[in-house]
Coordinates of C-alpha atoms and ligand atoms in Angstrom, one line a residue:
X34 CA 0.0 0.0 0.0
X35 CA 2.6 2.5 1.5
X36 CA 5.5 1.0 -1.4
X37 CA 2.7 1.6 -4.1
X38 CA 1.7 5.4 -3.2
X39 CA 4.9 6.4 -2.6
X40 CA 5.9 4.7 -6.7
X41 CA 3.2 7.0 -7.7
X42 CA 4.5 9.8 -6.0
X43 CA 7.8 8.9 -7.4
X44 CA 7.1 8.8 -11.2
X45 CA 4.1 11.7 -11.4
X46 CA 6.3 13.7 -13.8
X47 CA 7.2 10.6 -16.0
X48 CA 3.7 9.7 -16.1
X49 CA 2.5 13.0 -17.4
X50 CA 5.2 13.3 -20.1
X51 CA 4.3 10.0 -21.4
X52 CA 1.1 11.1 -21.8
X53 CA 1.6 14.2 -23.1
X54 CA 3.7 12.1 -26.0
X55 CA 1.0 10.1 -26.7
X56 CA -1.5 12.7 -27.0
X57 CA 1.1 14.2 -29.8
X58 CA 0.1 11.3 -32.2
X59 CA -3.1 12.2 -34.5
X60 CA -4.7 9.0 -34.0
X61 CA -8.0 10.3 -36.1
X62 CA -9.9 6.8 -36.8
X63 CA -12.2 8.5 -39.5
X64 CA -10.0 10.0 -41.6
X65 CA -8.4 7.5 -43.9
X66 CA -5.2 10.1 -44.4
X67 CA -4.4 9.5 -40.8
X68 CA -4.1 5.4 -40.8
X69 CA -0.4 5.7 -40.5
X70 CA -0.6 7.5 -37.0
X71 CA -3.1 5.6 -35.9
X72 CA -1.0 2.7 -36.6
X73 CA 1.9 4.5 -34.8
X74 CA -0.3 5.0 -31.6
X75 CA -1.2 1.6 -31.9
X76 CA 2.1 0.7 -31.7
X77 CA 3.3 3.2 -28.6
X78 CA 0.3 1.7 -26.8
X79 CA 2.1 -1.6 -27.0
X80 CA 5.2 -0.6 -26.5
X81 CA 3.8 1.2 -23.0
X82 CA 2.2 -2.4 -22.1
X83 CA 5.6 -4.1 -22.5
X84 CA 7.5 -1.5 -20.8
X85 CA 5.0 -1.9 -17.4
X86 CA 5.1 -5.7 -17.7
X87 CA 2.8 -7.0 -19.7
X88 CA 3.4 -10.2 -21.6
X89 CA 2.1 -11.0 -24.6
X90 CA 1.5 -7.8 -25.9
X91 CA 0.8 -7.7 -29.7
X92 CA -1.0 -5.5 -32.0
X93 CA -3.4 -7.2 -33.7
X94 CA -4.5 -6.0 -37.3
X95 CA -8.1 -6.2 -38.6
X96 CA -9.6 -4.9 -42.0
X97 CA -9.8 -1.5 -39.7
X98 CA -7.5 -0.1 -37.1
X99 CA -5.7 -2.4 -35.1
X100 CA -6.6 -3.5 -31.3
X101 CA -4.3 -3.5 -29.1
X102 CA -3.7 -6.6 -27.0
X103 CA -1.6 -7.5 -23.4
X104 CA -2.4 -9.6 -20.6
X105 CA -0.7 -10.9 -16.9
X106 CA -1.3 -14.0 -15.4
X107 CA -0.2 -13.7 -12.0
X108 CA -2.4 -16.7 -10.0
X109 CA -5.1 -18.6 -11.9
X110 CA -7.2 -18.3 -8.6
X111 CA -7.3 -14.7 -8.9
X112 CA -10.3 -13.3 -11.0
X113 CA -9.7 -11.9 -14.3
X114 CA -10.3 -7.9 -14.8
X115 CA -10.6 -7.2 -18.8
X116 CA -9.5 -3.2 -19.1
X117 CA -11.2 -1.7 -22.1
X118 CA -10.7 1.5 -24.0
X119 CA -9.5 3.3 -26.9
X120 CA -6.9 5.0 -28.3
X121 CA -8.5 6.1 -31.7
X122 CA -9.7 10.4 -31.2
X123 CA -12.7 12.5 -33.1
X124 CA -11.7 14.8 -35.6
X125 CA -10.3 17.8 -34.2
X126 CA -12.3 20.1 -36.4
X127 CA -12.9 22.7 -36.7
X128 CA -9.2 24.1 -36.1
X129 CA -9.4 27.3 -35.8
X130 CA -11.7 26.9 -32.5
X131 CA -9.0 25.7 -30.5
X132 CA -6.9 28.2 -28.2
X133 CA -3.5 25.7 -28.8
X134 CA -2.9 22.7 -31.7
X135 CA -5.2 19.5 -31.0
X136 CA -2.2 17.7 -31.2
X137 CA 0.5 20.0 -29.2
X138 CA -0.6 19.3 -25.6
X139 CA -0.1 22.1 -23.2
X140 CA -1.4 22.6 -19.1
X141 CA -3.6 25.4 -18.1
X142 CA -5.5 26.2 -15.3
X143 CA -9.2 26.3 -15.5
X144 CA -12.0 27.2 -13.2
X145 CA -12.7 23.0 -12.6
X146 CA -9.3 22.5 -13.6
X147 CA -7.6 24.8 -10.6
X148 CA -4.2 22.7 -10.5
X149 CA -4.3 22.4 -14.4
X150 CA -5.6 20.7 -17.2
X151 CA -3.9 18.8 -20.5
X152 CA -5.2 20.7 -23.5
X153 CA -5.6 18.3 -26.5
X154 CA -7.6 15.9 -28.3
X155 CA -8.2 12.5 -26.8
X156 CA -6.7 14.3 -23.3
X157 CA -10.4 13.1 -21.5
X158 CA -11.9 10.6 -24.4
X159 CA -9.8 8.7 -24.2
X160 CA -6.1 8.5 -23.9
X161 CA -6.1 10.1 -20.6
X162 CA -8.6 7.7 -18.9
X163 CA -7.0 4.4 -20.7
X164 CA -3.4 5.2 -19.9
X165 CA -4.0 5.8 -16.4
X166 CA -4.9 2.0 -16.3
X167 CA -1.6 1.3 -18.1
X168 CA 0.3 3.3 -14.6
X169 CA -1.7 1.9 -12.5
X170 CA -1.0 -1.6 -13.6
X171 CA 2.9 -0.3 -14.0
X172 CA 3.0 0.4 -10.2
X173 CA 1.1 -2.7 -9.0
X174 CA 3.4 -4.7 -10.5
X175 CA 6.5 -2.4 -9.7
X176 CA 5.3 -2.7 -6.0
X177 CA 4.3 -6.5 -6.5
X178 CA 0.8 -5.9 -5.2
X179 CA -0.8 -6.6 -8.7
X180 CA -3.7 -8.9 -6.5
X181 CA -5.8 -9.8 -10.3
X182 CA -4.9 -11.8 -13.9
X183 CA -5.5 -8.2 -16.3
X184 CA -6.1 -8.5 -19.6
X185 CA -5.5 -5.4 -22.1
X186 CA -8.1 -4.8 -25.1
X187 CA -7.4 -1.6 -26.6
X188 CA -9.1 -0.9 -29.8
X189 CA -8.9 2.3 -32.0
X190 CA -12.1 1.9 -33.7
X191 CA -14.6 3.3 -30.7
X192 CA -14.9 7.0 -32.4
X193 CA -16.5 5.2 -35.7
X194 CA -18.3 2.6 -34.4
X195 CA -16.2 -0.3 -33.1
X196 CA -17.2 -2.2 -36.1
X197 CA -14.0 -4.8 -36.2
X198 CA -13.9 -5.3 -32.9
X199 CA -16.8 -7.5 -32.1
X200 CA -16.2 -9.8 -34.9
X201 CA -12.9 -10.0 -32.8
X202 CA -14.3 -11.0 -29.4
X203 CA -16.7 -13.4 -31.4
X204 CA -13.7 -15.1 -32.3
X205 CA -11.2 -14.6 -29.1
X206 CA -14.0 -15.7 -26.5
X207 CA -11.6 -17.9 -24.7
X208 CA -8.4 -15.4 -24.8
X209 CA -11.0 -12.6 -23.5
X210 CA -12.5 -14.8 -20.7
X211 CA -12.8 -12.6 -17.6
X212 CA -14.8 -12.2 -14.2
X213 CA -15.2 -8.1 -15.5
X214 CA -14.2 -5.6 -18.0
X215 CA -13.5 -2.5 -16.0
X216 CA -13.3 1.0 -18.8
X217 CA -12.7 4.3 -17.9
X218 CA -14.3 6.5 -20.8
X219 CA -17.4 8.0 -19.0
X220 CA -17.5 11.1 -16.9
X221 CA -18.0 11.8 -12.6
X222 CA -20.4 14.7 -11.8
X223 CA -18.0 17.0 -10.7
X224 CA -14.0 17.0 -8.6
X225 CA -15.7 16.6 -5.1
X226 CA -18.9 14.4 -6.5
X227 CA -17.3 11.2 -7.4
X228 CA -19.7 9.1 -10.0
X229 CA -20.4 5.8 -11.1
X230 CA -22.1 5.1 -14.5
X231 CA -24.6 2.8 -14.3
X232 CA -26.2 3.2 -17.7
X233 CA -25.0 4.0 -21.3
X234 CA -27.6 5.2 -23.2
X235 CA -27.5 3.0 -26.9
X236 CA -27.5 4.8 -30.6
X237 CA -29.3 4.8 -33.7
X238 CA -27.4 6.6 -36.4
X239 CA -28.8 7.4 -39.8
X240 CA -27.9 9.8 -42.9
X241 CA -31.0 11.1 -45.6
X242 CA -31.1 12.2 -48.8
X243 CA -34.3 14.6 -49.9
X244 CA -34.1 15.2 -53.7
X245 CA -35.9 17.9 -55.3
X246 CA -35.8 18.5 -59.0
X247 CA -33.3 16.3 -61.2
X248 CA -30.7 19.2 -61.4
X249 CA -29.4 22.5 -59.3
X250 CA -31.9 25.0 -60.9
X251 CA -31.6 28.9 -61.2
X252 CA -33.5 29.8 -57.8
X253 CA -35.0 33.4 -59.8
X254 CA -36.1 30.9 -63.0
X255 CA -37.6 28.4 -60.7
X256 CA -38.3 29.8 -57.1
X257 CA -41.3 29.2 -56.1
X258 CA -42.7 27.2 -58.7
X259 CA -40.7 24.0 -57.6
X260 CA -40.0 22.6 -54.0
X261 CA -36.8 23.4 -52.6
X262 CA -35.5 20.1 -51.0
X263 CA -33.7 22.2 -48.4
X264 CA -36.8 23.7 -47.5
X265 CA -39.0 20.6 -47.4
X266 CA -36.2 18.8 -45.1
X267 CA -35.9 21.8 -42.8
X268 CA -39.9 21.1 -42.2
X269 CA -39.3 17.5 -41.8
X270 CA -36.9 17.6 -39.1
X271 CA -38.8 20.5 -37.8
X272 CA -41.8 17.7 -37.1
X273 CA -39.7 15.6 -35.7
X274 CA -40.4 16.9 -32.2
X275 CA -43.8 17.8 -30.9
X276 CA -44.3 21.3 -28.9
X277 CA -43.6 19.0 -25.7
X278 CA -40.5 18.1 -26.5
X279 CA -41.3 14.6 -27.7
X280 CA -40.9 13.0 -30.5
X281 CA -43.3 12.2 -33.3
X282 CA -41.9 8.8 -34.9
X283 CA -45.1 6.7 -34.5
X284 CA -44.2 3.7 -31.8
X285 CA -40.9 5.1 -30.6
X286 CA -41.4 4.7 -27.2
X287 CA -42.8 1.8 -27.7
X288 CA -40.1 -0.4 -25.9
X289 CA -38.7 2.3 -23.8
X290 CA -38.2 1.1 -19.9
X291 CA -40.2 2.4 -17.4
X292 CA -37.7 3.8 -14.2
X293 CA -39.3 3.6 -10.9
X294 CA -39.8 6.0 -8.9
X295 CA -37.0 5.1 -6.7
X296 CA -34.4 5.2 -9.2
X297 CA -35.6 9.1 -11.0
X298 CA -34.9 10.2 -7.0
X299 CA -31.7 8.3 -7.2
X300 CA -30.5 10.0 -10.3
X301 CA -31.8 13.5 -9.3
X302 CA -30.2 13.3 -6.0
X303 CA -27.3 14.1 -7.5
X304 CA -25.7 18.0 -6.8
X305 CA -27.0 19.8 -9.9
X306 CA -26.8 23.8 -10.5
X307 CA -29.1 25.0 -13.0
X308 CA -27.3 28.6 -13.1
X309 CA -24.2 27.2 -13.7
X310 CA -25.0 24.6 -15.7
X311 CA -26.3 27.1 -18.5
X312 CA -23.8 29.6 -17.8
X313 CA -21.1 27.1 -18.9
X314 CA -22.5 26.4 -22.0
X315 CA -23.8 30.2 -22.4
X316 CA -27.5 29.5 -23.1
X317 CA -30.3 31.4 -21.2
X318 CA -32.8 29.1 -21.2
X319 CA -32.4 24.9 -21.5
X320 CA -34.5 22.9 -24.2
X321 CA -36.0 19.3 -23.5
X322 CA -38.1 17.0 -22.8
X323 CA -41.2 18.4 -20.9
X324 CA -41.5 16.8 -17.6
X325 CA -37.9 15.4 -17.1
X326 CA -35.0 17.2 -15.5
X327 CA -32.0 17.2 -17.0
X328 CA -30.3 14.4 -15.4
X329 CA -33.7 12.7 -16.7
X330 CA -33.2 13.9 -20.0
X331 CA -29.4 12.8 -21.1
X332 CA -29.9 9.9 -18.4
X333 CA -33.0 7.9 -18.8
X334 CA -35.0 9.4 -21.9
X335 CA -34.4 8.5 -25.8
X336 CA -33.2 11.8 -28.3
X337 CA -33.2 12.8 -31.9
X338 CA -30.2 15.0 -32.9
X339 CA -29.3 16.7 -36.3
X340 CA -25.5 15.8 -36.2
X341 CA -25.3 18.2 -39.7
X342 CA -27.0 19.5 -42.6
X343 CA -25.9 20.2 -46.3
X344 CA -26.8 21.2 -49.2
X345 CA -27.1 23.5 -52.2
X346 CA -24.1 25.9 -51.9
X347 CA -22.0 27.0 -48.9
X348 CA -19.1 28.7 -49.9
X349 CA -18.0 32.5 -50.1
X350 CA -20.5 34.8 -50.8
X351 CA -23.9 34.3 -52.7
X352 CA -24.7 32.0 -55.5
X353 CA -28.5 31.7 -56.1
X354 CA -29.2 28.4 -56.8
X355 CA -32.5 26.2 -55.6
X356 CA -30.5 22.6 -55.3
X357 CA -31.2 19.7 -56.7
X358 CA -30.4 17.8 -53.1
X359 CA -30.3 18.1 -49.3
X360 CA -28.5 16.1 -46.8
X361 CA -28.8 15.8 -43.1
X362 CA -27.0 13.2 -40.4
X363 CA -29.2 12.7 -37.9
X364 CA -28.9 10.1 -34.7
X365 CA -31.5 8.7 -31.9
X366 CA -29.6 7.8 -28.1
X367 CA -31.7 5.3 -26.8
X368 CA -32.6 4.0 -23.6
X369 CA -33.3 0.3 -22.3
X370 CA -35.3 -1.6 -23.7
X371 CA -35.0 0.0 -27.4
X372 CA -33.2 -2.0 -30.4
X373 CA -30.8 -0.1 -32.9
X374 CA -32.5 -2.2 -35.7
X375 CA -36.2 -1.5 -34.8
X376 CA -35.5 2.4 -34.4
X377 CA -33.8 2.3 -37.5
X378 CA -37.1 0.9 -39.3
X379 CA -39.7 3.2 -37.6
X380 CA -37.2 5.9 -38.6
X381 CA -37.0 5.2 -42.2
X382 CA -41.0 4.2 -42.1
X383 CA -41.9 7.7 -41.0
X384 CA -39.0 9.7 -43.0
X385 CA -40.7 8.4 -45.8
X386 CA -44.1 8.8 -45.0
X387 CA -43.7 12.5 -44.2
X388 CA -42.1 12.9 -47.4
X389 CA -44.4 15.5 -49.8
X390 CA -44.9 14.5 -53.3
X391 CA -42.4 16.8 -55.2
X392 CA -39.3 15.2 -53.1
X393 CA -38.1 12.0 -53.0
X394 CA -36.0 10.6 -50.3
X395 CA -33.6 7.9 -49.4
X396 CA -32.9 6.7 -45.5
X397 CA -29.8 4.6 -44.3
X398 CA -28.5 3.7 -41.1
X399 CA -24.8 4.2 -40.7
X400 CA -24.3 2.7 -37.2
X401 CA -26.0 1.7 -34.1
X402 CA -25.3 0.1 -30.4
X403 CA -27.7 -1.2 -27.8
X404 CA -28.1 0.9 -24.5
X405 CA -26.5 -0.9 -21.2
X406 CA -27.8 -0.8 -17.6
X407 CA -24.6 -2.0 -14.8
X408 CA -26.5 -3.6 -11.9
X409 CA -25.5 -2.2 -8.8
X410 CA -25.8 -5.3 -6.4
X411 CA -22.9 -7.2 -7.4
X412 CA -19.8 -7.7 -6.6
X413 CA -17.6 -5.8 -8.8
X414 CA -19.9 -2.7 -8.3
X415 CA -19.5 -3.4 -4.6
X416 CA -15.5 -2.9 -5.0
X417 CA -15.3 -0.4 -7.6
X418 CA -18.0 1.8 -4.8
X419 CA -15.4 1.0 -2.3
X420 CA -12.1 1.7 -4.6
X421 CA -13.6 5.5 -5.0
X422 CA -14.5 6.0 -2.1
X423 CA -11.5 5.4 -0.7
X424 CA -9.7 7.8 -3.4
X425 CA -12.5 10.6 -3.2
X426 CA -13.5 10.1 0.6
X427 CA -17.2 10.0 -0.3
X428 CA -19.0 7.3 -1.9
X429 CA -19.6 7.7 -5.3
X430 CA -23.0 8.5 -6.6
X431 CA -24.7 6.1 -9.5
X432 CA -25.8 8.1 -12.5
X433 CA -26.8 7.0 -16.1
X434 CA -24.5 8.8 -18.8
X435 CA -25.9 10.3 -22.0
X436 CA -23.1 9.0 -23.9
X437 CA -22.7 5.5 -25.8
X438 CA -20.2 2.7 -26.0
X439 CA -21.5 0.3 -28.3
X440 CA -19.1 -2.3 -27.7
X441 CA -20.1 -2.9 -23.7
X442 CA -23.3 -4.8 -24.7
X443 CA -21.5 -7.2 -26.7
X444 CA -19.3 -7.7 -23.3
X445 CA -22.1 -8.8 -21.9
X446 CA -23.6 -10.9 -24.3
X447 CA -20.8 -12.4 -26.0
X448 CA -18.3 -12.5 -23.0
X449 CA -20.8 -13.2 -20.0
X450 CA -19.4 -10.2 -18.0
X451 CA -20.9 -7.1 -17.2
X452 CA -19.0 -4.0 -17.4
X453 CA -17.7 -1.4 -14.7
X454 CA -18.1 2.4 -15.9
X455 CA -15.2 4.0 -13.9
X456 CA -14.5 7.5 -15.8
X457 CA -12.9 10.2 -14.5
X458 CA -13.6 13.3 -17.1
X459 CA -15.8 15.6 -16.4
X460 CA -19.1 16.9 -18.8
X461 CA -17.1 20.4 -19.4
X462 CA -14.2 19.0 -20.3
X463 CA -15.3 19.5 -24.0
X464 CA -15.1 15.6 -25.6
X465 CA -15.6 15.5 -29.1
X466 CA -15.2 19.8 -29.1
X467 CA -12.6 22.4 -29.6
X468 CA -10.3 22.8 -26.6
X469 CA -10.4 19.2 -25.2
X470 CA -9.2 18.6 -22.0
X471 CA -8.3 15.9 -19.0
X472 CA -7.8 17.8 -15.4
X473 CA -4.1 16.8 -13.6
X474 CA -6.4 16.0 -10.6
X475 CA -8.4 13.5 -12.5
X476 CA -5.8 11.5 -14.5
X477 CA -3.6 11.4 -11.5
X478 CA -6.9 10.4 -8.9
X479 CA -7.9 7.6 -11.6
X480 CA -4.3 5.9 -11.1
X481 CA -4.8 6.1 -7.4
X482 CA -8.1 4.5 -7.7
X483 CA -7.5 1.9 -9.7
X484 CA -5.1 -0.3 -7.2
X485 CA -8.0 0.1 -4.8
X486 CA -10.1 -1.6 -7.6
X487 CA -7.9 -4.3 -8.0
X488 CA -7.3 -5.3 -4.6
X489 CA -10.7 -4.8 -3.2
X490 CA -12.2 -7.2 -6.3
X491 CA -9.7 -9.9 -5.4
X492 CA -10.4 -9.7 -1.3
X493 CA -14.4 -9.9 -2.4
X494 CA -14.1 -12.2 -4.4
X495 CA -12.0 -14.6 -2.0
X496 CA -14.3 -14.3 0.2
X497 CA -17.2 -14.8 -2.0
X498 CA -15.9 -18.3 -2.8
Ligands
BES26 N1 -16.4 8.1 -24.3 C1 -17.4 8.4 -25.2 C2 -18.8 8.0 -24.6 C3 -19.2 8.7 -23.4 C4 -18.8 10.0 -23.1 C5 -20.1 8.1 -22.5 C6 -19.2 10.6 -21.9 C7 -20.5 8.7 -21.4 C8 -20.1 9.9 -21.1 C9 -17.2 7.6 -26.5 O1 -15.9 7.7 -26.9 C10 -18.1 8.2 -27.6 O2 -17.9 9.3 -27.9 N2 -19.0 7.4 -28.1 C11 -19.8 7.8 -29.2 C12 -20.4 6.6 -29.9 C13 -19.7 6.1 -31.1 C14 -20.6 5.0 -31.8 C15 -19.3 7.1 -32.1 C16 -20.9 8.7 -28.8 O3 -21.4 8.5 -27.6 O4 -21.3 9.5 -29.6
MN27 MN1 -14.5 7.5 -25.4
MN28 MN1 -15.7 9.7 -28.0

């Protein structure tokens, strides 16, 4: 205990740098021009698993990015912890946004952040969170006091779907076995309000096409004579949602769970401040579902988002034209007990229903993932409670995050474990925006936590059995 703080202590510095190194990597999973650095990060990931002492380590190629695999037997009697996570980022656009490079990582102080923050994309989400696994498990061994059998899974597909991956654990049931996968790539409510996450909410993504007439047309010629299919999908998405907030896709709630009574208390006894809230994200007023709160709203209740919207002509100055075609990306978080593939149909049913006569329009789904709920009576919940608790000195509060990792069901259902949500960014910490960032207090309060996890799943299991 004492030998493995004071390691920490120790090799702060070295653990930052290293971080800092591999945040300098543009490991952008999307963008086919960067498959050479996400190949490199692939590889420095490794390298770091070797370097702590894993054995085994490989990087295993797939027809996407590569995952990243490394494991540690240290006593078959001891359960197995699978650590998940990824080191593929978003996109870092748009550039010009961002106070310092996306990929030159600096520390500032912020108002959350008052002993600093790493600036950077993939800081939080999530090279921060999975690396302080990789220190954690450097120092338990350093120290000897490494009490479970890890197993490494690090993909770099997450940010586009994790399509490759679970044809992978299909296939590698046996080398994935495990009592748990334990991933940090969620958020806690704030520095001083440690959080579980209980609940992922699952996604439905899908891209339309509306076509107007069979070419761009002079808008002065034609205006107002022909539809413009901009226009008409404006007003479709516009009815997506009724005045309450809801929305209008006939059956869509259908499947959706009802949450007890009990459990909306739970979830909204959680510290929340309205003010500050909006003031962060400079809004005056907040948008949603009627009758939810907020935490109600990302936690527990499906959305429909517009994720973009294209068309006819966007670049300097004017050009008037009346287009031929309109685009828009739109995506559907859903709750337990919704499917991907059933939202996907009522989606497309009613897109093309509500289609007017003069446009035509064509519907795919792009990608989707089934929502998770973590059951809070077992074991593994029992130590990961105690782990934080120890490291925060105040139990951790369960909450459902708005977020999805598509991958986690498949845990479940392919691997027979369930899945501990331990994150350690925070909501503001802009994932996914301009100006990413991980606070110095979280990466280095997750690698304090994490020896905690280990050692208290070990003792409870033992003396479960
Ligand atoms: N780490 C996030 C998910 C997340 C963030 C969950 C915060 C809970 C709280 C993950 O990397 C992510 O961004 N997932 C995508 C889904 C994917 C299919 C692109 C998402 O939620 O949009
Ligand atoms: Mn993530
Ligand atoms: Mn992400």
């Amino acid at each position: 205990m004492k030998e493995l703080q004071t390691y920490l202590e120790t090799h702060r510095e070295r653990f930052l740098n290293e971080l800092l190194d591999l945040l300098r990597i543009p490991s952008i999973s999307a963008d086919p021009q960067y498959a050479a650095d996400v190949r490199r990060m692939a590889e420095a990931t490794a390298e770091h698993l070797r370097q702590a002492g894993a054995d085994t380590v490989s990087v295993i190629p797939t027809d996407g990015h590569p995952i990243v695999y490394g494991e540690k037997q240290v006593n078959p009697a001891a359960p197995t912890v699978l650590v998940y996570g990824h080191y593929d980022v978003q996109p870092p656009d748009p550039l010009d946004l961002w106070d310092s490079p996306p990929f030159e990582p600096v520390v500032k102080k912020t108002d959350l952040h008052p002993e600093g923050a790493i600036f950077a994309r993939g800081a939080c989400d999530d090279k921060g969170q999975f690396f302080m696994h990789v220190k954690a498990f450097e120092a338990m061994l350093r120290t000897h006091t490494l009490p479970c059998n890890v197993k490494f899974m690090i993909e770099g597909e997450e940010e586009v779907g994790s399509k490759h991956l679970e044809a992978f654990c299909q296939q590698n049931h046996d080398l994935l076995a495990c009592d748990v996968v334990l991933i940090s790539d969620t958020s806690i409510i704030d520095n001083e309000t440690p959080s579980l996450t209980v609940g992922l909410r699952g996604l439905a993504y899908m891209e339309v096409e509306v076509t107007g007439p069979n070419r761009d047309l002079h808008s002065g010629v034609y205006g107002g004579a022909v539809a413009n299919p901009i226009n008409v999908l404006c007003q479709m998405i516009a009815s997506l949602h009724d005045k309450k907030g809801r929305i209008t896709i006939k059956d869509f709630y259908e499947d959706v769970e009802k949450v007890s009574r009990k459990e909306r208390k739970r979830l909204n006894a959680a510290p929340y401040d309205e003010k500050a809230y909006k003031k962060d994200l400079g809004v005056e007023a907040l948008w949603g579902e009627k009758g939810y709160t907020t935490f109600e709203r990302t936690g527990i209740r499906p959305t429909l988002d517009v994720n973009g919207i294209w068309g006819g002509y966007t670049g300097e100055g004017a050009k008037t034209v009346l287009p031929s075609k309109a685009y828009a990306k739109i995506s559907m978080r859903l709750v337990p007990n919704q499917k991907p593939e059933k939202i996907e149909r009522l989606f497309q049913q009613h897109f093309e229903k509500i289609a007017p006569p003069y446009v035509q329009v064509k519907v795919k789904a792009l990608h989707g993932g089934l929502p998770v709920v973590v059951p809070t009576d077992s074991v593994e919940y029992r130590a990961a409670e105690k782990a934080m608790e120890l490291a925060f000195g105040k139990k951790p509060i369960p909450q459902r995050g708005g977020g999805s990792i598509p991958i986690v069901a498949m845990f479940q259902q392919v691997l027979g474990a369930h899945s501990i949500l331990m994150g350690f960014g925070l909501d503001a910490d802009n994932i996914h925006s301009p100006n990413e960032h991980y606070g110095l207090f979280n990466f280095y309060k997750g690698i304090e936590t994490i020896p905690h996890f280990h050692r208290l799943y070990a003792e409870m299991k033992a003396a479960r059995s």
